[in-house]
Amino acid sequence: MNDGVASTVDGELESVSLVDLAVSRLTREILSGKSNPGERLVEEQLTRRLGISRAPLREALRLLAQQGLVEHVPRRGVRVATLSDRDVRELYELRDVLERFSVRAGIPVGREGDLAALRATLDGMREATGAGNRLAVAESHRQFHVELVALAGNRQLSAVYGSVLVKLQLYMAVNLRREAEVTQPLDGVHRHERLYEAVVGGDPEEVLTVLTGHGARSYLG
């Protein structure tokens, strides 16, 4: 009887690990630009390519849908998530409003230690850029802005901001891919270094000036 329980537990752990593997792999493909908004995800192809059965794949797709990376379309299956041009524009406008409020509320920063998380994301950005890891670059760009907003010390504001970024993360990755085609790899790092230095300087108006020229939407077509 004990063997049966162990077997069941082992099976559940194996299934969970396959779900995690599928989520990680598909997230990497979507955010690295290998899959584009609106691209259909065919179950038969994915099960063969990932080497898993339908059950863990469907659970992985359900989790990705919760994150806003894929969407289920009635009678058409699953596709990489899409937003209308208006949706993207409005979300970026909302992101700007939240960031600007956060800058005015959180800068100057009271203690130098409060800048540690922001500085750490910048270090991670340099490392990911040097390694050519697109997914890690996209995540470090996103996390830098999360930590910038967190300086305001408002948990509800951070939660709202995080939900906006979840919806935008695919399009932010597309932006980074387009940027990589026309700029030098370290340009994005330098852009965030200038923003970090302005934050350290403690003048919110200077931070807002740098933020205005930050170029978050420069590559949206």
PDB file of N, CA and C in Angstrom, residues 95-148:
ATOM      1  N   ARG A  95       1.028  52.874 -17.956  1.00  0.00           N
ATOM      2  CA  ARG A  95       2.338  52.593 -17.366  1.00  0.00           C
ATOM      3  C   ARG A  95       3.089  53.899 -17.096  1.00  0.00           C
ATOM      4  N   ASP A  96       3.048  54.836 -18.052  1.00  0.00           N
ATOM      5  CA  ASP A  96       3.728  56.118 -17.879  1.00  0.00           C
ATOM      6  C   ASP A  96       3.178  56.880 -16.678  1.00  0.00           C
ATOM      7  N   VAL A  97       1.852  56.893 -16.558  1.00  0.00           N
ATOM      8  CA  VAL A  97       1.216  57.613 -15.448  1.00  0.00           C
ATOM      9  C   VAL A  97       1.659  57.027 -14.107  1.00  0.00           C
ATOM     10  N   LEU A  98       1.646  55.702 -14.010  1.00  0.00           N
ATOM     11  CA  LEU A  98       2.018  55.046 -12.757  1.00  0.00           C
ATOM     12  C   LEU A  98       3.487  55.278 -12.423  1.00  0.00           C
ATOM     13  N   GLU A  99       4.351  55.210 -13.433  1.00  0.00           N
ATOM     14  CA  GLU A  99       5.776  55.438 -13.179  1.00  0.00           C
ATOM     15  C   GLU A  99       6.032  56.865 -12.720  1.00  0.00           C
ATOM     16  N   ARG A 100       5.380  57.820 -13.353  1.00  0.00           N
ATOM     17  CA  ARG A 100       5.602  59.214 -13.002  1.00  0.00           C
ATOM     18  C   ARG A 100       5.098  59.530 -11.589  1.00  0.00           C
ATOM     19  N   PHE A 101       3.957  58.964 -11.242  1.00  0.00           N
ATOM     20  CA  PHE A 101       3.465  59.128  -9.877  1.00  0.00           C
ATOM     21  C   PHE A 101       4.460  58.542  -8.887  1.00  0.00           C
ATOM     22  N   SER A 102       4.990  57.367  -9.206  1.00  0.00           N
ATOM     23  CA  SER A 102       5.941  56.689  -8.321  1.00  0.00           C
ATOM     24  C   SER A 102       7.210  57.503  -8.136  1.00  0.00           C
ATOM     25  N   VAL A 103       7.683  58.107  -9.208  1.00  0.00           N
ATOM     26  CA  VAL A 103       8.897  58.921  -9.123  1.00  0.00           C
ATOM     27  C   VAL A 103       8.681  60.099  -8.174  1.00  0.00           C
ATOM     28  N   ARG A 104       7.554  60.763  -8.318  1.00  0.00           N
ATOM     29  CA  ARG A 104       7.283  61.926  -7.467  1.00  0.00           C
ATOM     30  C   ARG A 104       7.054  61.514  -6.007  1.00  0.00           C
ATOM     31  N   ALA A 105       6.517  60.299  -5.814  1.00  0.00           N
ATOM     32  CA  ALA A 105       6.239  59.836  -4.449  1.00  0.00           C
ATOM     33  C   ALA A 105       7.463  59.224  -3.772  1.00  0.00           C
ATOM     34  N   GLY A 106       8.381  58.656  -4.556  1.00  0.00           N
ATOM     35  CA  GLY A 106       9.462  57.883  -3.965  1.00  0.00           C
ATOM     36  C   GLY A 106      10.840  58.491  -4.028  1.00  0.00           C
ATOM     37  N   ILE A 107      10.995  59.613  -4.727  1.00  0.00           N
ATOM     38  CA  ILE A 107      12.319  60.217  -4.890  1.00  0.00           C
ATOM     39  C   ILE A 107      12.282  61.642  -4.344  1.00  0.00           C
ATOM     40  N   PRO A 108      13.284  62.047  -3.544  1.00  0.00           N
ATOM     41  CA  PRO A 108      14.526  61.318  -3.270  1.00  0.00           C
ATOM     42  C   PRO A 108      14.316  60.105  -2.361  1.00  0.00           C
ATOM     43  N   VAL A 109      15.174  59.111  -2.536  1.00  0.00           N
ATOM     44  CA  VAL A 109      15.107  57.883  -1.758  1.00  0.00           C
ATOM     45  C   VAL A 109      15.673  58.142  -0.370  1.00  0.00           C
ATOM     46  N   GLY A 110      14.951  57.674   0.659  1.00  0.00           N
ATOM     47  CA  GLY A 110      15.348  57.965   2.034  1.00  0.00           C
ATOM     48  C   GLY A 110      16.661  57.345   2.437  1.00  0.00           C
ATOM     49  N   ARG A 111      16.865  56.075   2.088  1.00  0.00           N
ATOM     50  CA  ARG A 111      18.084  55.372   2.498  1.00  0.00           C
ATOM     51  C   ARG A 111      18.767  54.766   1.280  1.00  0.00           C
ATOM     52  N   GLU A 112      20.073  54.777   1.278  1.00  0.00           N
ATOM     53  CA  GLU A 112      20.819  54.223   0.146  1.00  0.00           C
ATOM     54  C   GLU A 112      20.514  52.742  -0.043  1.00  0.00           C
ATOM     55  N   GLY A 113      20.256  52.043   1.062  1.00  0.00           N
ATOM     56  CA  GLY A 113      19.968  50.621   0.976  1.00  0.00           C
ATOM     57  C   GLY A 113      18.716  50.323   0.184  1.00  0.00           C
ATOM     58  N   ASP A 114      17.803  51.297   0.088  1.00  0.00           N
ATOM     59  CA  ASP A 114      16.570  51.095  -0.669  1.00  0.00           C
ATOM     60  C   ASP A 114      16.828  51.000  -2.164  1.00  0.00           C
ATOM     61  N   LEU A 115      18.026  51.396  -2.581  1.00  0.00           N
ATOM     62  CA  LEU A 115      18.377  51.337  -3.994  1.00  0.00           C
ATOM     63  C   LEU A 115      19.014  50.003  -4.382  1.00  0.00           C
ATOM     64  N   ALA A 116      19.204  49.128  -3.408  1.00  0.00           N
ATOM     65  CA  ALA A 116      19.929  47.879  -3.670  1.00  0.00           C
ATOM     66  C   ALA A 116      19.243  47.026  -4.728  1.00  0.00           C
ATOM     67  N   ALA A 117      17.922  46.887  -4.651  1.00  0.00           N
ATOM     68  CA  ALA A 117      17.199  46.048  -5.604  1.00  0.00           C
ATOM     69  C   ALA A 117      17.269  46.632  -7.007  1.00  0.00           C
ATOM     70  N   LEU A 118      17.175  47.955  -7.105  1.00  0.00           N
ATOM     71  CA  LEU A 118      17.264  48.611  -8.409  1.00  0.00           C
ATOM     72  C   LEU A 118      18.649  48.409  -9.015  1.00  0.00           C
ATOM     73  N   ARG A 119      19.679  48.546  -8.175  1.00  0.00           N
ATOM     74  CA  ARG A 119      21.058  48.361  -8.638  1.00  0.00           C
ATOM     75  C   ARG A 119      21.296  46.906  -9.060  1.00  0.00           C
ATOM     76  N   ALA A 120      20.690  45.955  -8.327  1.00  0.00           N
ATOM     77  CA  ALA A 120      20.870  44.542  -8.655  1.00  0.00           C
ATOM     78  C   ALA A 120      20.265  44.195 -10.013  1.00  0.00           C
ATOM     79  N   THR A 121      19.118  44.787 -10.341  1.00  0.00           N
ATOM     80  CA  THR A 121      18.516  44.507 -11.655  1.00  0.00           C
ATOM     81  C   THR A 121      19.387  45.072 -12.779  1.00  0.00           C
ATOM     82  N   LEU A 122      20.042  46.189 -12.497  1.00  0.00           N
ATOM     83  CA  LEU A 122      20.938  46.776 -13.497  1.00  0.00           C
ATOM     84  C   LEU A 122      22.138  45.859 -13.727  1.00  0.00           C
ATOM     85  N   ASP A 123      22.674  45.291 -12.649  1.00  0.00           N
ATOM     86  CA  ASP A 123      23.783  44.344 -12.776  1.00  0.00           C
ATOM     87  C   ASP A 123      23.345  43.111 -13.573  1.00  0.00           C
ATOM     88  N   GLY A 124      22.134  42.625 -13.289  1.00  0.00           N
ATOM     89  CA  GLY A 124      21.619  41.479 -14.025  1.00  0.00           C
ATOM     90  C   GLY A 124      21.411  41.784 -15.491  1.00  0.00           C
ATOM     91  N   MET A 125      21.030  43.009 -15.785  1.00  0.00           N
ATOM     92  CA  MET A 125      20.827  43.432 -17.171  1.00  0.00           C
ATOM     93  C   MET A 125      22.146  43.403 -17.943  1.00  0.00           C
ATOM     94  N   ARG A 126      23.199  43.905 -17.298  1.00  0.00           N
ATOM     95  CA  ARG A 126      24.512  43.881 -17.953  1.00  0.00           C
ATOM     96  C   ARG A 126      24.947  42.444 -18.233  1.00  0.00           C
ATOM     97  N   GLU A 127      24.761  41.582 -17.252  1.00  0.00           N
ATOM     98  CA  GLU A 127      25.176  40.186 -17.399  1.00  0.00           C
ATOM     99  C   GLU A 127      24.386  39.481 -18.499  1.00  0.00           C
ATOM    100  N   ALA A 128      23.067  39.678 -18.502  1.00  0.00           N
ATOM    101  CA  ALA A 128      22.221  39.029 -19.512  1.00  0.00           C
ATOM    102  C   ALA A 128      22.541  39.541 -20.908  1.00  0.00           C
ATOM    103  N   THR A 129      22.809  40.845 -21.015  1.00  0.00           N
ATOM    104  CA  THR A 129      23.144  41.430 -22.316  1.00  0.00           C
ATOM    105  C   THR A 129      24.469  40.871 -22.827  1.00  0.00           C
ATOM    106  N   GLY A 130      25.449  40.761 -21.940  1.00  0.00           N
ATOM    107  CA  GLY A 130      26.741  40.203 -22.322  1.00  0.00           C
ATOM    108  C   GLY A 130      26.640  38.764 -22.765  1.00  0.00           C
ATOM    109  N   ALA A 131      25.711  38.022 -22.155  1.00  0.00           N
ATOM    110  CA  ALA A 131      25.540  36.606 -22.501  1.00  0.00           C
ATOM    111  C   ALA A 131      24.636  36.415 -23.706  1.00  0.00           C
ATOM    112  N   GLY A 132      23.994  37.488 -24.164  1.00  0.00           N
ATOM    113  CA  GLY A 132      23.083  37.372 -25.299  1.00  0.00           C
ATOM    114  C   GLY A 132      21.815  36.600 -24.967  1.00  0.00           C
ATOM    115  N   ASN A 133      21.410  36.605 -23.700  1.00  0.00           N
ATOM    116  CA  ASN A 133      20.217  35.886 -23.253  1.00  0.00           C
ATOM    117  C   ASN A 133      19.003  36.810 -23.368  1.00  0.00           C
ATOM    118  N   ARG A 134      18.243  36.660 -24.446  1.00  0.00           N
ATOM    119  CA  ARG A 134      17.128  37.572 -24.713  1.00  0.00           C
ATOM    120  C   ARG A 134      16.062  37.535 -23.626  1.00  0.00           C
ATOM    121  N   LEU A 135      15.742  36.343 -23.168  1.00  0.00           N
ATOM    122  CA  LEU A 135      14.709  36.223 -22.145  1.00  0.00           C
ATOM    123  C   LEU A 135      15.134  36.921 -20.867  1.00  0.00           C
ATOM    124  N   ALA A 136      16.382  36.715 -20.448  1.00  0.00           N
ATOM    125  CA  ALA A 136      16.886  37.351 -19.233  1.00  0.00           C
ATOM    126  C   ALA A 136      16.991  38.864 -19.405  1.00  0.00           C
ATOM    127  N   VAL A 137      17.323  39.322 -20.603  1.00  0.00           N
ATOM    128  CA  VAL A 137      17.376  40.762 -20.875  1.00  0.00           C
ATOM    129  C   VAL A 137      15.981  41.365 -20.712  1.00  0.00           C
ATOM    130  N   ALA A 138      14.982  40.722 -21.326  1.00  0.00           N
ATOM    131  CA  ALA A 138      13.607  41.224 -21.232  1.00  0.00           C
ATOM    132  C   ALA A 138      13.140  41.246 -19.782  1.00  0.00           C
ATOM    133  N   GLU A 139      13.459  40.194 -19.031  1.00  0.00           N
ATOM    134  CA  GLU A 139      13.047  40.124 -17.631  1.00  0.00           C
ATOM    135  C   GLU A 139      13.752  41.191 -16.806  1.00  0.00           C
ATOM    136  N   SER A 140      15.023  41.447 -17.067  1.00  0.00           N
ATOM    137  CA  SER A 140      15.748  42.456 -16.286  1.00  0.00           C
ATOM    138  C   SER A 140      15.233  43.861 -16.582  1.00  0.00           C
ATOM    139  N   HIS A 141      14.859  44.126 -17.840  1.00  0.00           N
ATOM    140  CA  HIS A 141      14.264  45.421 -18.178  1.00  0.00           C
ATOM    141  C   HIS A 141      12.954  45.609 -17.411  1.00  0.00           C
ATOM    142  N   ARG A 142      12.117  44.561 -17.419  1.00  0.00           N
ATOM    143  CA  ARG A 142      10.840  44.621 -16.713  1.00  0.00           C
ATOM    144  C   ARG A 142      11.061  44.818 -15.208  1.00  0.00           C
ATOM    145  N   GLN A 143      11.997  44.049 -14.638  1.00  0.00           N
ATOM    146  CA  GLN A 143      12.220  44.107 -13.200  1.00  0.00           C
ATOM    147  C   GLN A 143      12.792  45.448 -12.763  1.00  0.00           C
ATOM    148  N   PHE A 144      13.589  46.080 -13.604  1.00  0.00           N
ATOM    149  CA  PHE A 144      14.128  47.399 -13.274  1.00  0.00           C
ATOM    150  C   PHE A 144      12.991  48.380 -13.027  1.00  0.00           C
ATOM    151  N   HIS A 145      12.003  48.363 -13.909  1.00  0.00           N
ATOM    152  CA  HIS A 145      10.881  49.298 -13.763  1.00  0.00           C
ATOM    153  C   HIS A 145       9.977  48.917 -12.593  1.00  0.00           C
ATOM    154  N   VAL A 146       9.870  47.626 -12.316  1.00  0.00           N
ATOM    155  CA  VAL A 146       9.133  47.187 -11.128  1.00  0.00           C
ATOM    156  C   VAL A 146       9.777  47.765  -9.874  1.00  0.00           C
ATOM    157  N   GLU A 147      11.099  47.687  -9.791  1.00  0.00           N
ATOM    158  CA  GLU A 147      11.807  48.205  -8.614  1.00  0.00           C
ATOM    159  C   GLU A 147      11.762  49.725  -8.552  1.00  0.00           C
ATOM    160  N   LEU A 148      11.744  50.371  -9.711  1.00  0.00           N
ATOM    161  CA  LEU A 148      11.617  51.835  -9.733  1.00  0.00           C
ATOM    162  C   LEU A 148      10.283  52.250  -9.116  1.00  0.00           C
TER     163      LEU A 148
END
